[in-house]
Short mmCIF file of C-alpha atoms in Angstrom, two decimals:
data_model
loop_
_atom_site.label_atom_id
_atom_site.label_comp_id
_atom_site.label_asym_id
_atom_site.label_seq_id
_atom_site.Cartn_x
_atom_site.Cartn_y
_atom_site.Cartn_z
CA MET B 1 -36.53 1.87 -3.93
CA SER B 2 -32.92 0.68 -4.05
CA LYS B 3 -29.92 2.86 -3.36
CA GLN B 4 -27.14 2.76 -5.88
CA GLN B 5 -23.66 2.87 -4.35
CA LYS B 6 -21.30 5.50 -5.66
CA ALA B 7 -18.01 4.02 -6.89
CA LEU B 8 -15.01 5.13 -4.87
CA SER B 9 -11.91 6.54 -6.50
CA PRO B 10 -8.70 4.60 -5.77
CA GLU B 11 -7.63 7.28 -3.29
CA GLN B 12 -10.99 7.19 -1.50
CA TYR B 13 -10.90 3.39 -1.39
CA ILE B 14 -7.43 3.38 0.15
CA ARG B 15 -8.41 5.97 2.77
CA GLN B 16 -11.70 4.30 3.70
CA ARG B 17 -11.29 0.56 3.17
CA ALA B 18 -7.73 -0.60 2.46
CA ARG B 19 -6.87 -1.27 6.11
CA LYS B 20 -9.62 -3.91 6.16
CA LEU B 21 -7.95 -5.89 3.35
CA PRO B 22 -5.69 -8.76 4.42
CA ILE B 23 -1.97 -7.99 4.44
CA GLY B 24 -0.02 -9.93 1.82
CA ASP B 25 3.73 -10.08 1.30
CA CYS B 26 5.94 -7.36 2.78
CA TYR B 27 9.46 -6.49 1.66
CA LEU B 28 12.28 -4.22 2.80
CA THR B 29 15.65 -3.26 1.40
CA GLU B 30 18.80 -4.98 2.62
CA GLY B 31 21.63 -3.24 4.42
CA TRP B 32 19.48 -0.56 5.99
CA GLU B 33 21.01 -1.04 9.43
CA ASP B 34 24.25 0.62 8.28
CA CYS B 35 22.82 3.57 6.36
CA GLY B 36 19.67 4.12 8.42
CA GLU B 37 17.37 4.38 5.39
CA LEU B 38 15.15 1.70 4.02
CA MET B 39 12.23 1.21 1.70
CA VAL B 40 9.32 -0.95 2.79
CA TRP B 41 6.68 -2.44 0.47
CA VAL B 42 3.41 -3.62 2.05
CA THR B 43 0.82 -5.42 -0.08
CA ARG B 44 -2.91 -5.71 0.62
CA CYS B 45 -4.90 -8.43 -1.13
CA HIS B 46 -8.20 -7.60 -2.86
CA PRO B 47 -10.91 -10.27 -3.26
CA GLN B 48 -10.49 -9.96 -7.08
CA GLN B 49 -6.93 -11.33 -6.79
CA THR B 50 -5.34 -7.89 -7.26
CA TYR B 51 -3.09 -6.02 -4.85
CA THR B 52 -2.73 -2.54 -3.45
CA VAL B 53 0.87 -1.71 -2.56
CA GLY B 54 2.09 0.93 -0.12
CA ILE B 55 5.74 1.98 -0.45
CA TYR B 56 7.46 3.85 2.37
CA LEU B 57 10.90 5.50 2.58
CA ILE B 58 11.96 5.42 6.21
CA ASP B 59 14.87 7.15 7.97
CA THR B 60 15.54 5.05 11.09
CA PHE B 61 18.16 7.44 12.47
CA CYS B 62 16.12 10.64 12.59
CA CYS B 63 13.01 11.51 10.58
CA GLY B 64 10.91 8.36 10.50
CA VAL B 65 8.73 8.13 7.36
CA LYS B 66 10.18 10.52 4.78
CA ASP B 67 8.02 9.65 1.78
CA SER B 68 5.25 7.29 0.75
CA HIS B 69 3.45 6.22 -2.40
CA TRP B 70 0.80 3.68 -3.34
CA TYR B 71 -0.35 1.63 -6.31
CA PHE B 72 -3.97 0.52 -6.42
CA SER B 73 -5.36 -2.82 -7.57
CA LEU B 74 -2.32 -4.19 -9.41
CA ASP B 75 -2.47 -7.52 -11.20
CA HIS B 76 -0.12 -10.12 -9.72
CA THR B 77 1.65 -10.59 -13.07
CA LEU B 78 3.23 -7.11 -12.96
#
Protein backbone atom coordinates (compact mmCIF):
# COMPACT_ATOMS: atom_id res chain seq x y z
CA MET A 1 0.00 0.00 0.00
CA SER A 2 1.49 3.35 -1.01
CA LYS A 3 0.98 6.57 0.89
CA GLN A 4 -0.08 9.57 -1.12
CA GLN A 5 1.55 12.81 -0.02
CA LYS A 6 -0.73 15.71 0.72
CA ALA A 7 0.16 18.83 -1.28
CA LEU A 8 1.31 21.72 0.87
CA SER A 9 -0.17 25.18 0.53
CA PRO A 10 2.35 27.91 -0.35
CA GLU A 11 2.30 29.13 3.27
CA GLN A 12 2.90 25.62 4.62
CA TYR A 13 5.71 25.06 2.11
CA ILE A 14 7.44 28.29 3.14
CA ARG A 15 7.14 27.46 6.85
CA GLN A 16 8.31 23.86 6.50
CA ARG A 17 10.71 23.69 3.56
CA ALA A 18 11.78 27.07 2.14
CA ARG A 19 14.86 27.39 4.34
CA LYS A 20 16.24 24.25 2.67
CA LEU A 21 16.11 25.87 -0.78
CA PRO A 22 19.33 27.49 -2.02
CA ILE A 23 19.53 31.27 -1.59
CA GLY A 24 19.56 33.15 -4.88
CA ASP A 25 20.05 36.85 -5.48
CA CYS A 26 19.54 39.31 -2.62
CA TYR A 27 18.87 43.03 -2.96
CA LEU A 28 18.57 46.04 -0.67
CA THR A 29 17.61 49.66 -1.14
CA GLU A 30 20.29 52.31 -1.51
CA GLY A 31 20.81 55.17 0.91
CA TRP A 32 19.52 53.33 3.94
CA GLU A 33 22.47 54.36 6.10
CA ASP A 34 21.15 57.94 6.28
CA CYS A 35 17.47 57.25 6.92
CA GLY A 36 17.83 54.02 8.90
CA GLU A 37 15.16 52.16 6.92
CA LEU A 38 15.72 49.69 4.16
CA MET A 39 13.94 47.01 2.21
CA VAL A 40 15.63 43.68 1.64
CA TRP A 41 14.63 41.11 -1.00
CA VAL A 42 15.87 37.53 -0.54
CA THR A 43 15.23 34.93 -3.25
CA ARG A 44 15.16 31.15 -2.81
CA CYS A 45 15.54 28.94 -5.89
CA HIS A 46 13.13 26.05 -6.49
CA PRO A 47 14.23 23.00 -8.52
CA GLN A 48 11.53 23.89 -11.12
CA GLN A 49 13.42 27.12 -11.95
CA THR A 50 10.96 29.30 -10.01
CA TYR A 51 11.68 31.55 -7.04
CA THR A 52 10.20 32.31 -3.66
CA VAL A 53 10.91 35.88 -2.55
CA GLY A 54 10.91 37.24 0.99
CA ILE A 55 10.65 41.02 1.35
CA TYR A 56 11.54 42.70 4.64
CA LEU A 57 11.19 46.32 5.81
CA ILE A 58 13.89 46.94 8.39
CA ASP A 59 14.41 49.87 10.76
CA THR A 60 18.13 49.82 11.61
CA PHE A 61 17.87 52.63 14.17
CA CYS A 62 15.25 51.16 16.48
CA CYS A 63 12.67 48.48 15.70
CA GLY A 64 14.45 45.91 13.56
CA VAL A 65 12.08 44.09 11.17
CA LYS A 66 8.93 46.20 10.85
CA ASP A 67 7.12 44.28 8.12
CA SER A 68 7.56 41.29 5.85
CA HIS A 69 5.86 39.70 2.87
CA TRP A 70 6.52 36.79 0.53
CA TYR A 71 5.78 35.66 -3.01
CA PHE A 72 5.77 31.94 -3.73
CA SER A 73 7.12 30.16 -6.80
CA LEU A 74 7.47 33.12 -9.17
CA ASP A 75 8.63 32.62 -12.74
CA HIS A 76 11.95 34.33 -13.48
CA THR A 77 10.39 36.36 -16.31
CA LEU A 78 8.29 38.47 -13.92
